[in-house]
């Protein structure tokens, strides 16, 4: 984990200050300050949605009940619709969507291997936490692209998270030990997922000052992750 993955709430104002020195002020910025390549960002977002679709499809195929199979299959359909919308956006920009995605396939395939859980419940938690964090991020960054409001809304739309939360809550009610395991798993997912999000931004960004300017954006994503953990009664 690198420096900009500081614990939530650690700001410069809480760090020890050297005697006689003024604290360094870091300007808070949004993603609109950065100018990633639109085709690269959309290609990465499209392939990530495809990965989430495949994860949901696997979870649906091994679900213990028909109700779970149905809700996860419906969620997979919504994620596939997001993927299709991004492909349509790439087409509208005159890009080769397969070529735009292929640049990212190796890194994203490795990412999904790293965030795959040890069992069905960890897989569900991984889908819920990682897709939520990445949809937050790519929804914001595509919204700053020229004419990107529509695709941003599509990426940010819900894809069955309520059903996944309910399935996880049901599992924890039956097995109290599951909650502590999912809490640890939820924390472990953060580093790799923030690295995946960070890879969509220009690199390098005038380090080290540029990285310090990006840190507040990633901190906000971490705060959203914490809220998802809280919804399940887990400690982030």
Short mmCIF file of C-alpha atoms in Angstrom, two decimals:
data_model
loop_
_atom_site.label_atom_id
_atom_site.label_comp_id
_atom_site.label_asym_id
_atom_site.label_seq_id
_atom_site.Cartn_x
_atom_site.Cartn_y
_atom_site.Cartn_z
CA UNK A 1 0.00 0.00 0.00
CA UNK A 2 1.47 3.37 -0.93
CA UNK A 3 1.41 6.73 0.77
CA UNK A 4 -1.92 8.01 -0.52
CA UNK A 5 -3.72 5.06 1.07
CA UNK A 6 -3.60 6.75 4.47
CA UNK A 7 -6.24 5.81 6.99
CA UNK A 8 -9.55 7.59 6.61
CA UNK A 9 -9.56 10.81 8.56
CA UNK A 10 -5.78 11.30 8.61
CA UNK A 11 -5.36 14.86 7.36
CA UNK A 12 -2.39 17.16 7.37
CA UNK A 13 -3.91 19.12 10.23
CA UNK A 14 -3.59 16.09 12.55
CA UNK A 15 0.04 15.30 11.78
CA UNK A 16 2.91 16.50 13.99
CA UNK A 17 4.29 19.80 12.77
CA UNK A 18 7.94 20.73 12.81
CA UNK A 19 8.82 23.53 15.23
CA UNK A 20 8.93 26.87 13.47
CA UNK A 21 7.63 25.51 10.16
CA UNK A 22 4.38 26.30 8.44
CA UNK A 23 2.23 23.22 7.67
CA UNK A 24 2.10 22.33 3.99
CA UNK A 25 -1.29 23.15 2.49
CA UNK A 26 -2.66 20.71 -0.06
CA UNK A 27 -5.30 22.12 -2.36
CA UNK A 28 -8.44 19.98 -2.47
CA UNK A 29 -9.24 19.09 -6.06
CA UNK A 30 -11.81 17.16 -8.01
CA UNK A 31 -11.33 14.82 -10.92
CA UNK A 32 -12.13 17.66 -13.30
CA UNK A 33 -8.59 18.94 -12.66
CA UNK A 34 -7.22 15.88 -14.45
CA UNK A 35 -7.38 15.14 -18.15
CA UNK A 36 -7.29 11.40 -18.83
CA UNK A 37 -7.66 10.11 -22.37
CA UNK A 38 -11.42 9.53 -22.93
CA UNK A 39 -11.00 6.38 -25.03
CA UNK A 40 -8.60 4.83 -22.53
CA UNK A 41 -10.91 5.59 -19.61
CA UNK A 42 -14.00 4.27 -21.39
CA UNK A 43 -12.16 1.14 -22.52
CA UNK A 44 -11.05 0.43 -18.96
CA UNK A 45 -14.53 1.09 -17.59
CA UNK A 46 -16.12 -1.18 -20.21
CA UNK A 47 -13.85 -4.12 -19.41
CA UNK A 48 -14.31 -3.65 -15.66
CA UNK A 49 -18.08 -3.88 -16.13
CA UNK A 50 -17.56 -7.07 -18.11
CA UNK A 51 -15.53 -8.45 -15.21
CA UNK A 52 -18.26 -7.57 -12.72
CA UNK A 53 -20.83 -9.22 -14.99
CA UNK A 54 -18.80 -12.43 -15.06
CA UNK A 55 -18.39 -12.38 -11.28
CA UNK A 56 -22.13 -11.93 -10.76
CA UNK A 57 -22.88 -14.69 -13.25
CA UNK A 58 -20.59 -17.09 -11.36
CA UNK A 59 -22.20 -16.11 -8.07
CA UNK A 60 -25.65 -16.68 -9.54
CA UNK A 61 -24.66 -20.13 -10.85
CA UNK A 62 -23.58 -21.28 -7.37
CA UNK A 63 -26.26 -19.49 -5.33
CA UNK A 64 -27.88 -21.70 -2.67
CA UNK A 65 -31.49 -20.71 -3.41
CA UNK A 66 -33.63 -19.95 -6.43
CA UNK A 67 -34.38 -16.50 -5.04
CA UNK A 68 -30.66 -15.72 -4.83
CA UNK A 69 -30.08 -17.04 -8.33
CA UNK A 70 -32.84 -14.81 -9.65
CA UNK A 71 -31.71 -11.62 -7.92
CA UNK A 72 -28.05 -12.10 -8.87
CA UNK A 73 -28.96 -12.92 -12.46
CA UNK A 74 -31.01 -9.71 -12.61
CA UNK A 75 -28.07 -7.76 -11.19
CA UNK A 76 -25.77 -9.31 -13.80
CA UNK A 77 -28.17 -8.13 -16.50
CA UNK A 78 -27.99 -4.56 -15.19
CA UNK A 79 -24.18 -4.64 -15.18
CA UNK A 80 -24.15 -6.00 -18.72
CA UNK A 81 -26.37 -3.08 -19.72
CA UNK A 82 -23.75 -0.70 -18.27
CA UNK A 83 -21.08 -2.45 -20.32
CA UNK A 84 -23.21 -2.13 -23.46
CA UNK A 85 -23.79 1.57 -22.80
CA UNK A 86 -20.05 2.21 -22.53
CA UNK A 87 -19.44 0.28 -25.75
CA UNK A 88 -22.07 2.44 -27.45
CA UNK A 89 -20.30 5.54 -26.12
CA UNK A 90 -17.00 4.33 -27.56
CA UNK A 91 -18.70 3.66 -30.89
CA UNK A 92 -20.18 7.16 -30.89
CA UNK A 93 -16.68 8.57 -30.47
CA UNK A 94 -15.43 6.59 -33.47
CA UNK A 95 -13.30 4.25 -31.36
CA UNK A 96 -12.70 0.53 -31.83
CA UNK A 97 -14.20 -0.75 -28.57
CA UNK A 98 -12.34 -4.08 -28.67
CA UNK A 99 -9.03 -2.31 -29.11
CA UNK A 100 -9.89 0.18 -26.35
CA UNK A 101 -10.60 -2.67 -23.93
CA UNK A 102 -7.72 -4.92 -24.96
CA UNK A 103 -5.16 -2.48 -23.56
CA UNK A 104 -6.54 -3.16 -20.08
CA UNK A 105 -7.43 -6.86 -20.17
CA UNK A 106 -4.25 -8.27 -18.62
CA UNK A 107 -4.22 -5.86 -15.66
CA UNK A 108 -7.96 -6.16 -15.04
CA UNK A 109 -7.91 -9.96 -15.28
CA UNK A 110 -5.16 -10.01 -12.62
CA UNK A 111 -7.20 -7.62 -10.50
CA UNK A 112 -10.28 -9.84 -10.55
CA UNK A 113 -8.15 -12.83 -9.60
CA UNK A 114 -6.86 -10.90 -6.57
CA UNK A 115 -10.32 -9.85 -5.38
CA UNK A 116 -11.96 -13.25 -5.82
CA UNK A 117 -13.18 -14.55 -2.48
CA UNK A 118 -12.59 -17.87 -0.75
CA UNK A 119 -16.29 -18.74 -0.80
CA UNK A 120 -19.66 -17.56 -2.09
CA UNK A 121 -20.17 -14.92 0.61
CA UNK A 122 -16.72 -13.41 0.12
CA UNK A 123 -17.39 -13.32 -3.62
CA UNK A 124 -20.64 -11.44 -3.00
CA UNK A 125 -18.89 -8.99 -0.67
CA UNK A 126 -16.18 -8.48 -3.28
CA UNK A 127 -18.76 -7.70 -5.96
CA UNK A 128 -20.59 -5.28 -3.68
CA UNK A 129 -17.54 -3.40 -2.43
CA UNK A 130 -15.40 -3.30 -5.57
CA UNK A 131 -18.15 -2.51 -8.05
CA UNK A 132 -19.46 0.20 -5.74
CA UNK A 133 -16.07 1.86 -5.37
CA UNK A 134 -15.17 1.61 -9.05
CA UNK A 135 -18.60 2.77 -10.23
CA UNK A 136 -18.26 5.80 -7.95
CA UNK A 137 -14.87 6.57 -9.42
CA UNK A 138 -15.61 5.98 -13.11
CA UNK A 139 -18.99 7.67 -12.80
CA UNK A 140 -17.20 10.79 -11.61
CA UNK A 141 -14.35 10.69 -14.07
CA UNK A 142 -16.53 10.05 -17.13
CA UNK A 143 -18.84 12.84 -16.02
CA UNK A 144 -15.92 15.22 -16.56
CA UNK A 145 -15.41 14.08 -20.15
CA UNK A 146 -16.83 16.24 -22.91
CA UNK A 147 -20.43 15.07 -23.36
CA UNK A 148 -19.99 12.41 -20.68
CA UNK A 149 -23.02 13.13 -18.48
CA UNK A 150 -25.16 10.34 -19.96
CA UNK A 151 -22.54 7.62 -19.65
CA UNK A 152 -21.67 8.83 -16.17
CA UNK A 153 -25.30 8.39 -15.11
CA UNK A 154 -25.32 4.88 -16.57
CA UNK A 155 -22.16 3.83 -14.74
CA UNK A 156 -23.39 5.34 -11.48
CA UNK A 157 -26.79 3.64 -11.64
CA UNK A 158 -27.58 0.88 -9.16
CA UNK A 159 -27.07 -2.70 -10.27
CA UNK A 160 -28.84 -4.76 -7.62
CA UNK A 161 -26.80 -3.67 -4.60
CA UNK A 162 -29.82 -3.88 -2.29
CA UNK A 163 -30.31 -7.56 -3.13
CA UNK A 164 -26.62 -8.29 -2.53
CA UNK A 165 -26.73 -6.47 0.82
CA UNK A 166 -29.75 -8.53 1.83
CA UNK A 167 -28.10 -11.81 0.85
CA UNK A 168 -25.00 -10.90 2.88
CA UNK A 169 -27.11 -9.79 5.85
CA UNK A 170 -29.05 -13.08 5.74
CA UNK A 171 -25.80 -15.03 5.71
CA UNK A 172 -24.42 -13.12 8.71
CA UNK A 173 -27.64 -13.64 10.66
CA UNK A 174 -27.23 -17.40 10.23
CA UNK A 175 -23.49 -17.43 10.98
CA UNK A 176 -22.27 -14.69 13.36
CA UNK A 177 -18.64 -15.56 12.57
CA UNK A 178 -19.20 -14.55 8.96
CA UNK A 179 -19.40 -10.87 9.90
CA UNK A 180 -15.86 -10.70 11.26
CA UNK A 181 -14.53 -12.55 8.22
CA UNK A 182 -16.29 -10.20 5.81
CA UNK A 183 -15.04 -7.17 7.75
CA UNK A 184 -11.45 -8.31 7.26
CA UNK A 185 -12.13 -9.16 3.62
CA UNK A 186 -13.73 -5.77 2.98
CA UNK A 187 -10.63 -4.01 4.30
CA UNK A 188 -8.32 -6.18 2.19
CA UNK A 189 -10.14 -5.24 -1.01
CA UNK A 190 -9.49 -1.53 -0.69
CA UNK A 191 -5.83 -1.32 -1.67
CA UNK A 192 -6.07 -3.27 -4.93
CA UNK A 193 -9.29 -1.49 -5.90
CA UNK A 194 -7.91 1.98 -5.30
CA UNK A 195 -4.85 1.03 -7.33
CA UNK A 196 -7.15 0.01 -10.18
CA UNK A 197 -8.97 3.34 -9.94
CA UNK A 198 -5.67 5.26 -9.77
CA UNK A 199 -4.46 3.56 -12.95
CA UNK A 200 -7.11 5.45 -14.95
CA UNK A 201 -5.56 8.81 -14.08
CA UNK A 202 -2.58 10.37 -15.85
CA UNK A 203 0.69 9.00 -14.59
CA UNK A 204 2.88 10.52 -13.39
CA UNK A 205 0.99 13.55 -12.10
CA UNK A 206 3.88 15.87 -11.24
CA UNK A 207 4.99 13.77 -8.27
CA UNK A 208 5.17 14.19 -5.36
CA UNK A 209 2.91 17.25 -5.28
CA UNK A 210 0.58 15.81 -7.91
CA UNK A 211 -0.01 12.66 -5.90
CA UNK A 212 -0.79 14.79 -2.84
CA UNK A 213 -3.45 16.61 -4.88
CA UNK A 214 -5.03 13.30 -5.91
CA UNK A 215 -5.13 11.92 -2.37
CA UNK A 216 -8.32 13.78 -1.32
CA UNK A 217 -10.20 12.23 -4.26
CA UNK A 218 -9.17 8.75 -3.18
CA UNK A 219 -10.01 9.60 0.43
CA UNK A 220 -13.57 10.40 -0.65
CA UNK A 221 -13.78 7.04 -2.38
CA UNK A 222 -12.60 5.41 0.84
CA UNK A 223 -15.31 7.24 2.76
CA UNK A 224 -17.92 5.80 0.39
CA UNK A 225 -16.44 2.34 0.96
CA UNK A 226 -16.73 2.87 4.72
CA UNK A 227 -20.42 3.73 4.32
CA UNK A 228 -20.96 0.46 2.43
CA UNK A 229 -19.24 -1.43 5.22
CA UNK A 230 -21.45 0.36 7.74
CA UNK A 231 -24.60 -0.72 5.88
CA UNK A 232 -23.67 -4.29 6.69
CA UNK A 233 -22.72 -3.51 10.27
CA UNK A 234 -19.06 -4.09 9.51
CA UNK A 235 -16.18 -2.03 10.82
CA UNK A 236 -14.12 -0.44 8.03
#
